[in-house]
Short mmCIF file of C-alpha atoms and ligand atoms in Angstrom, two decimals:
data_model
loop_
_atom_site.label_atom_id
_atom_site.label_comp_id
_atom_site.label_asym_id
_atom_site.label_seq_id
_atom_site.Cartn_x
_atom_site.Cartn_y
_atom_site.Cartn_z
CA UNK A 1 0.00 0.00 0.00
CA UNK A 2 1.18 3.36 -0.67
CA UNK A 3 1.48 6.13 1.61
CA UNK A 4 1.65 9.74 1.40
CA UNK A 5 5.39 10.16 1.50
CA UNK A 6 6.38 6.42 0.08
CA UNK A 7 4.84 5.58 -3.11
CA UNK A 8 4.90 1.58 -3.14
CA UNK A 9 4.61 -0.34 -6.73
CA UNK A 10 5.05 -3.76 -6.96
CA UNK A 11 5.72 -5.53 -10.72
CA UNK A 12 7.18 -8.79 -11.84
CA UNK A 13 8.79 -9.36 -9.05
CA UNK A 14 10.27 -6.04 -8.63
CA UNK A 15 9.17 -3.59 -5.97
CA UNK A 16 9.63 -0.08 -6.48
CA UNK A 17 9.80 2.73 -3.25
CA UNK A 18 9.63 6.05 -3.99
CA UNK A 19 10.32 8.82 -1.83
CA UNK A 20 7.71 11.44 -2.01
CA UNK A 21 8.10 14.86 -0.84
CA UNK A 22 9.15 16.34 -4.29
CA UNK A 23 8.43 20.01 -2.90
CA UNK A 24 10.74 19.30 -0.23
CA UNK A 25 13.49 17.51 -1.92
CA UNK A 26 11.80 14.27 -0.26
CA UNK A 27 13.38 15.52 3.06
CA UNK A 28 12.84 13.00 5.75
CA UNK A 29 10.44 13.18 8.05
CA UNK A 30 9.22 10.69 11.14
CA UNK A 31 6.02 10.05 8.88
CA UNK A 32 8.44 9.12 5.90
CA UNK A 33 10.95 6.72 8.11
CA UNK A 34 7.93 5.02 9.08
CA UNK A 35 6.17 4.49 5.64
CA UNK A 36 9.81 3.59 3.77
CA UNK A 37 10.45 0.74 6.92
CA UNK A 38 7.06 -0.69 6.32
CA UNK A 39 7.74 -0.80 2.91
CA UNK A 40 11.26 -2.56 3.27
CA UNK A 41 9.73 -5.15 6.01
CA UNK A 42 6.89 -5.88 3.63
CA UNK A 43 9.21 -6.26 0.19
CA UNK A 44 11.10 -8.35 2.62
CA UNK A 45 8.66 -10.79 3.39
CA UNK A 46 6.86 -10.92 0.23
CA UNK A 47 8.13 -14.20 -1.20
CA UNK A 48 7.11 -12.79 -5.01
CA UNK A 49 9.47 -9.90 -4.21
CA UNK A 50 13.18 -10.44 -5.52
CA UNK A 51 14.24 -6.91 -5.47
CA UNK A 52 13.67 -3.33 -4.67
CA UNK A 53 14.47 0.15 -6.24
CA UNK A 54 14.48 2.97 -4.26
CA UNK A 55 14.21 6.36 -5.79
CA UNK A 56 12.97 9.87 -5.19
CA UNK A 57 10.08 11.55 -7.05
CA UNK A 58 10.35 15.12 -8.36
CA UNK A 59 14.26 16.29 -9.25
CA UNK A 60 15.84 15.12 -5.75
CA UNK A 61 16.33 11.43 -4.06
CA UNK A 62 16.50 12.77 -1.18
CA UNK A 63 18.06 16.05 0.59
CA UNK A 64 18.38 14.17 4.00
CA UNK A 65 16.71 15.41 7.35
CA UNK A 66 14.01 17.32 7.41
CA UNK A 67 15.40 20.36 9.10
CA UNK A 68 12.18 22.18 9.87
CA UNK A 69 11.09 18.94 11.64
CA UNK A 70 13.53 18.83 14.06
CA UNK A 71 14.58 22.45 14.65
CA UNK A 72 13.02 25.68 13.80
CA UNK A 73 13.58 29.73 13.75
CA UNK A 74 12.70 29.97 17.39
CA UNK A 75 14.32 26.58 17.87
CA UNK A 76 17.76 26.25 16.36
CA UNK A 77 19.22 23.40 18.19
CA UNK A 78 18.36 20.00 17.80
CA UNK A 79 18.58 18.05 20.62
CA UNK A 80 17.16 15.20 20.28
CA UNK A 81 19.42 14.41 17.04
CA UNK A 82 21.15 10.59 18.84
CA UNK A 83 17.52 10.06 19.84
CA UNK A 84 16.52 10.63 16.19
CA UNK A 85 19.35 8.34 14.75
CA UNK A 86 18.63 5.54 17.12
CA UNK A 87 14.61 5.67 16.55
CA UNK A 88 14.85 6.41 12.84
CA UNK A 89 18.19 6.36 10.81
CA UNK A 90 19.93 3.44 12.32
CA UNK A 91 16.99 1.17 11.75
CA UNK A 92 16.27 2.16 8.35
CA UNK A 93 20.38 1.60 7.18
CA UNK A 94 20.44 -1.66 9.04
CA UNK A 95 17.04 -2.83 7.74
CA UNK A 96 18.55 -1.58 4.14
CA UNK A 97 21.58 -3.93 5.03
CA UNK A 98 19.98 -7.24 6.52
CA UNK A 99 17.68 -6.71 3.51
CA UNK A 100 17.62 -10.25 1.66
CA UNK A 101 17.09 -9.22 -1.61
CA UNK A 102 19.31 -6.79 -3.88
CA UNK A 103 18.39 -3.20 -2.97
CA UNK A 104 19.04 -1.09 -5.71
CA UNK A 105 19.00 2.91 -5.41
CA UNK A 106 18.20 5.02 -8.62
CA UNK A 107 19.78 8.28 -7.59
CA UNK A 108 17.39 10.51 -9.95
CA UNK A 109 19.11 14.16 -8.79
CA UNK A 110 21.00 15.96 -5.79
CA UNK A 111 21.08 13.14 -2.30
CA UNK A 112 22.20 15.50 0.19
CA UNK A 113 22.96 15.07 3.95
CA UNK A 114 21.82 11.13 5.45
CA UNK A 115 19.71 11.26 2.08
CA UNK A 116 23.18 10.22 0.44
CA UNK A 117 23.81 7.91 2.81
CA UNK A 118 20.82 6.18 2.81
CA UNK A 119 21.49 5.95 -0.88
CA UNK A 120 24.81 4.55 0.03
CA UNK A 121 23.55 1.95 1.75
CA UNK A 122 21.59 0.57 -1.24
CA UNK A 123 23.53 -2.70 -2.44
CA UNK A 124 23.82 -0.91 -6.18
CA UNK A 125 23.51 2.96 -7.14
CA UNK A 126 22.48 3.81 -10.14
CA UNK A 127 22.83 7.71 -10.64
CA UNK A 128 21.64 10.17 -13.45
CA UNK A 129 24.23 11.93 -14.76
CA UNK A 130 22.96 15.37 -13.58
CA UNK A 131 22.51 14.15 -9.38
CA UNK A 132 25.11 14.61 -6.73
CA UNK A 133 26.33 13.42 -3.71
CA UNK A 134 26.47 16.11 -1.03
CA UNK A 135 27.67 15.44 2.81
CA UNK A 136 26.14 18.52 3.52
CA UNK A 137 26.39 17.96 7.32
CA UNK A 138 29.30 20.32 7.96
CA UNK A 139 27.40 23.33 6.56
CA UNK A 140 25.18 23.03 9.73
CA UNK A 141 27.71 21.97 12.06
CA UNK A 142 26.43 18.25 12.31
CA UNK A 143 28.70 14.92 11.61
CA UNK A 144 28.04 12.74 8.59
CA UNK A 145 25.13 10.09 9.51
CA UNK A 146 23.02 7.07 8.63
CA UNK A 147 26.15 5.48 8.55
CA UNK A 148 28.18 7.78 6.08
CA UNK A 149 31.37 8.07 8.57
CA UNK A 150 31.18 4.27 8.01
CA UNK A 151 31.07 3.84 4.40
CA UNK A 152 32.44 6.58 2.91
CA UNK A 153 36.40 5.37 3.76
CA UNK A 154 35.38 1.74 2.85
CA UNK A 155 33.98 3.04 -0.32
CA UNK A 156 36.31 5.65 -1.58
CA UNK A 157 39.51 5.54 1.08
CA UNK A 158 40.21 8.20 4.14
CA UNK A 159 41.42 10.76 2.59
CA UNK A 160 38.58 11.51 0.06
CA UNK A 161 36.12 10.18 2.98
CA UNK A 162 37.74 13.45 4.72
CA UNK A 163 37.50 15.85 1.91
CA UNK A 164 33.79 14.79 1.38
CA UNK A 165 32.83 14.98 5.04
CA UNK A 166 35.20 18.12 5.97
CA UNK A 167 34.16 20.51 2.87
CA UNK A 168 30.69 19.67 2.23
CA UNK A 169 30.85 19.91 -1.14
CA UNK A 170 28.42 18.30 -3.98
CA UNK A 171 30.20 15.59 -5.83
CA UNK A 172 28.92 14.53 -9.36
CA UNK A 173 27.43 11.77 -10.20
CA UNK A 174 30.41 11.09 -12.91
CA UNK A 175 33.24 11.71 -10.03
CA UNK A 176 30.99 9.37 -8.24
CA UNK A 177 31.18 6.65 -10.53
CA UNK A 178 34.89 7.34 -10.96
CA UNK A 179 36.02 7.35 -7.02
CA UNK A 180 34.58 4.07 -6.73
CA UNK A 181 31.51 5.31 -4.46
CA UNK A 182 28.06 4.05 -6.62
CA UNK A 183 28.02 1.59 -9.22
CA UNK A 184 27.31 3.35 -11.70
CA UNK A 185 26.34 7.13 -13.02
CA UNK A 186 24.02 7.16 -16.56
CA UNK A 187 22.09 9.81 -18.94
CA UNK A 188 19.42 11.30 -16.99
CA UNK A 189 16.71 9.88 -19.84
CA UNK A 190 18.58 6.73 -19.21
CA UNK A 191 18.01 5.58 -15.74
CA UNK A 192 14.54 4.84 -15.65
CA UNK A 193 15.35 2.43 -18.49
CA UNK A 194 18.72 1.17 -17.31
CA UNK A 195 17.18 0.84 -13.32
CA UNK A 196 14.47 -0.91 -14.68
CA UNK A 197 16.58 -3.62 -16.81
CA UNK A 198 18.67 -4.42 -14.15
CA UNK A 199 15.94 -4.71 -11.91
CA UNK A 200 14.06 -7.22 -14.02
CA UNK A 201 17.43 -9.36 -14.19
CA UNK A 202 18.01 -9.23 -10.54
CA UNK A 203 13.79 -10.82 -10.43
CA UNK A 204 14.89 -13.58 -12.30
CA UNK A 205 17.97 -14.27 -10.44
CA UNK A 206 18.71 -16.61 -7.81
CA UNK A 207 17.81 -14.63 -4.78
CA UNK A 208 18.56 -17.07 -1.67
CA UNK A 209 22.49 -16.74 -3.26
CA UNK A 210 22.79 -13.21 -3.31
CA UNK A 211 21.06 -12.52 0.25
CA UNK A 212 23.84 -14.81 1.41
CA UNK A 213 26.95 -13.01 -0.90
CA UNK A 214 25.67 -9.67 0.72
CA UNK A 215 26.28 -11.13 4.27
CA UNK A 216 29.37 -11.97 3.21
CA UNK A 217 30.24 -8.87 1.90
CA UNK A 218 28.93 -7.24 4.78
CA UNK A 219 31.09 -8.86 7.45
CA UNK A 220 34.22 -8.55 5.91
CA UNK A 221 35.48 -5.37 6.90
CA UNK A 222 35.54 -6.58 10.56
CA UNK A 223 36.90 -9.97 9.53
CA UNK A 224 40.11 -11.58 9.75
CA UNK A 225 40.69 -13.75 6.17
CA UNK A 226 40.65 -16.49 8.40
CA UNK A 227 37.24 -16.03 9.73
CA UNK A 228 35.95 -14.69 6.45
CA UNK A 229 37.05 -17.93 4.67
CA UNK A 230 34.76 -19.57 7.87
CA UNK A 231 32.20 -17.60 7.00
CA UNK A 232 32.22 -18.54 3.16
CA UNK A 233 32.35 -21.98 4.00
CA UNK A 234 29.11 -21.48 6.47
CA UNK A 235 27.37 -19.57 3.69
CA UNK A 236 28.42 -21.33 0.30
CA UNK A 237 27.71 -24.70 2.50
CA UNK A 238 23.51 -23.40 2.88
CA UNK A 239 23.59 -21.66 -1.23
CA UNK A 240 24.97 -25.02 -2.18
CA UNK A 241 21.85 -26.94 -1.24
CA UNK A 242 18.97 -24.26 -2.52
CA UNK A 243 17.09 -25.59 -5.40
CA UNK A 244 18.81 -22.37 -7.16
CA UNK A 245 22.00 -23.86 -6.98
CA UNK A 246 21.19 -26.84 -8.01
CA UNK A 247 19.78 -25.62 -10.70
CA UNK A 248 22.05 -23.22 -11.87
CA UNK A 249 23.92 -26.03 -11.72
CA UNK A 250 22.06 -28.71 -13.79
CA UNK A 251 21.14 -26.02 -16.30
CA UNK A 252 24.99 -25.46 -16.99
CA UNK A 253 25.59 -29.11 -17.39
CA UNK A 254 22.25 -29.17 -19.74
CA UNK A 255 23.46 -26.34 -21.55
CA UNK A 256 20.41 -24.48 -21.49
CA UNK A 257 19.20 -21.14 -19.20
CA UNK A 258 17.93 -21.74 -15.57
CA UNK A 259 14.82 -20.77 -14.48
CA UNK A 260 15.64 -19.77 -10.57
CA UNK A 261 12.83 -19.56 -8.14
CA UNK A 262 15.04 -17.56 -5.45
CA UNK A 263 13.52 -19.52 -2.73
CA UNK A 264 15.71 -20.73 0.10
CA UNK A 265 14.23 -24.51 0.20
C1 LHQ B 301 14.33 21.18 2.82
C2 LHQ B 301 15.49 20.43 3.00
C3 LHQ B 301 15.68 19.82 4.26
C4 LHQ B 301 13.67 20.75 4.95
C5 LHQ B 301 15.53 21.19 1.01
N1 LHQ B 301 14.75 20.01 5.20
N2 LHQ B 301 13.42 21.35 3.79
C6 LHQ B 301 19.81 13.34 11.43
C7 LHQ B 301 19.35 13.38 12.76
C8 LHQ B 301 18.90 14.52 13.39
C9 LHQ B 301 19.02 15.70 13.03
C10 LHQ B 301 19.61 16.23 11.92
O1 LHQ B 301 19.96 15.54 10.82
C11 LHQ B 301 20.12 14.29 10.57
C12 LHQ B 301 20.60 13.91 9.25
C13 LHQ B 301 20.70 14.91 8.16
O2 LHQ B 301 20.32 14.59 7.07
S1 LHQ B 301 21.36 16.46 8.46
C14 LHQ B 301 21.48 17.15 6.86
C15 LHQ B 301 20.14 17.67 6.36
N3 LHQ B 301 20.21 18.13 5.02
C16 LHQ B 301 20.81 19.26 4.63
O3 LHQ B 301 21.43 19.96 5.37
C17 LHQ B 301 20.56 19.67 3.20
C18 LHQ B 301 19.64 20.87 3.17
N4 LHQ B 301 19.30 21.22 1.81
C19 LHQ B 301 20.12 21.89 1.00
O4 LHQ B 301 21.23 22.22 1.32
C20 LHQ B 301 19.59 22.27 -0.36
O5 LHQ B 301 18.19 22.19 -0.32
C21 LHQ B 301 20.12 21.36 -1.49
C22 LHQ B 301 21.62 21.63 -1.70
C23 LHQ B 301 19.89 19.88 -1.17
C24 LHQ B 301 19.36 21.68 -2.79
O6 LHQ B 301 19.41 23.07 -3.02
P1 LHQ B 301 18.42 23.75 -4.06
O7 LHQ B 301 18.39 22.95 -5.30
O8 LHQ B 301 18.82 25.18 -4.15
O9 LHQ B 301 16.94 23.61 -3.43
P2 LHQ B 301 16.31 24.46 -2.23
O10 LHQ B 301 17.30 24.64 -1.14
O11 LHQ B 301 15.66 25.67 -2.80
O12 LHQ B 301 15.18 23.45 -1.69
C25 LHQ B 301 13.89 23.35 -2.30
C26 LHQ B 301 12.88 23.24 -1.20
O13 LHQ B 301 13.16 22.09 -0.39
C27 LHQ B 301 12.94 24.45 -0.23
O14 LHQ B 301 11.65 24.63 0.27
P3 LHQ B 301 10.78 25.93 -0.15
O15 LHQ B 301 9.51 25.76 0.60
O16 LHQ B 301 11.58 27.10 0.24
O17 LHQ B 301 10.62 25.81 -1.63
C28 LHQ B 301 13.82 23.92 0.86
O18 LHQ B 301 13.64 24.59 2.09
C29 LHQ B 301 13.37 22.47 0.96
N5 LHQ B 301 14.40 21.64 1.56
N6 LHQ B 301 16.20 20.45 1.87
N7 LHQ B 301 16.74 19.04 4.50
#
């Protein structure tokens, strides 16, 4: 069900969020957090779903924290900011990450402030060639959140991790691409098309698998290579036996496509 800040649209498998406060720059608000988690929990346990786009309406993805939500002319300060990441932020990037389907973000203009970094935390970005990424934190005297201090030097290394979060500065889409920090930046009349292809292959592919690769992933920045070669064995030991694998499998050795359900068992 759509709400009145998260447009929800489900198709072939593919379920599409999309932020929606276009007059706003699809700031975040409680009422948005709230809508975009249900929307993740239910994609999540819809067994037809086998991945999710996440994009912003209107010519942002998302400019971050609603500022006139949590502070205000007669109310500059924001206090309850660590309350705010704990109740809101943190849940939605971990959600994003424990996610066990591909979660893909179409970066249709400017992601500013935890807006990037909620983009960040999408398993593939997909950016128009027009959008930017802006840590706009410093301009108001706040740190880099929803998780940005965390994946900006595992994306793109400290010292451009410092530059970014220090000067606040937009960075384009292209640069983007280039530094290693999205996946991949593309023609503005492009990414619907290009987000949508994708998409449709990740549907057909063999979910179960790449729920388990992104755990992988996920864990190996705290792991030794000892205990990440543990962990593949854990992990390729439960893809191994899913009917995908098999099949993926017998289809190779038939010589023909396979036809994966993404189901775990
Ligand atoms: C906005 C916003 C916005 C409200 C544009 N809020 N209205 C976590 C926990 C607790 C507390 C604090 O924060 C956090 C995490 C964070 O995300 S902090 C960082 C918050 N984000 C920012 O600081 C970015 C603020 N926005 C901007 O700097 C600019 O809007 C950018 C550079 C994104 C775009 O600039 P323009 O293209 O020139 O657009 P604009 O500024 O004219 O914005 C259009 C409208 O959107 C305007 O409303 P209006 O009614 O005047 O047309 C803005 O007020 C509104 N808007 N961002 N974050």
């Amino acid at each position: 069900m759509s709400g009145e800040t998260v447009l929800v649209a489900r198709s072939g498998g593919v379920t599409r969020l999309t932020l929606n406060r276009p007059d706003k720059l699809n700031a975040f608000t409680l009422a948005m957090h709230a809508e975009l988690r249900a929307g993740l929990e239910a994609a999540n346990a819809d067994p037809q779903c086998r991945v999710v786009v996440l994009t912003g309406a209107g010519r942002a993805f998302s400019a971050g924290q609603d500022l006139a939500e949590v502070g205000g002319p007669t109310d500059t300060s924001i206090p309850d900011a660590g309350s705010r990441l704990e109740k809101a932020y943190n849940p939605l990037i971990k959600l994003i990450a424990a996610l066990e389907k591909p979660v893909i973000a179409a970066v249709n203009g400017i992601a500013a402030g935890a807006g990037a970094n909620v983009a960040l935390a999408c398993d593939l970005v997909y950016a128009a060639r027009s959008a930017s990424f802006l840590q706009a934190f410093a301009r108001i005297g706040l740190i880099p959140d929803a998780g940005g201090t965390w994946v900006l030097p595992r994306l793109v290394g400290p010292a451009r991790a410092r530059g970014l979060a220090l000067l606040a500065e937009p960075l384009s889409a292209e640069k983007a691409e280039t530094w290693g920090l999205i996946w991949k930046c593309v023609d503005d009349d492009k990414l619907e098309a290009e987000v949508s292809a994708v998409a449709a292959k990740l549907a057909t592919a063999p979910t179960y698998g790449l729920a388990l690769a992104k755990r992988a992933l996920a864990q190996s920045s705290t792991n030794t290579l000892a205990k990440q070669l543990d962990l593949e064995r854990d992990l390729q030991r439960l893809a191994a036996a899913s009917p995908d694998a098999r099949e993926g499998i017998a289809a190779f050795l038939e010589k023909r496509a396979p036809k994966f359900t993404g189901s775990k068992a």
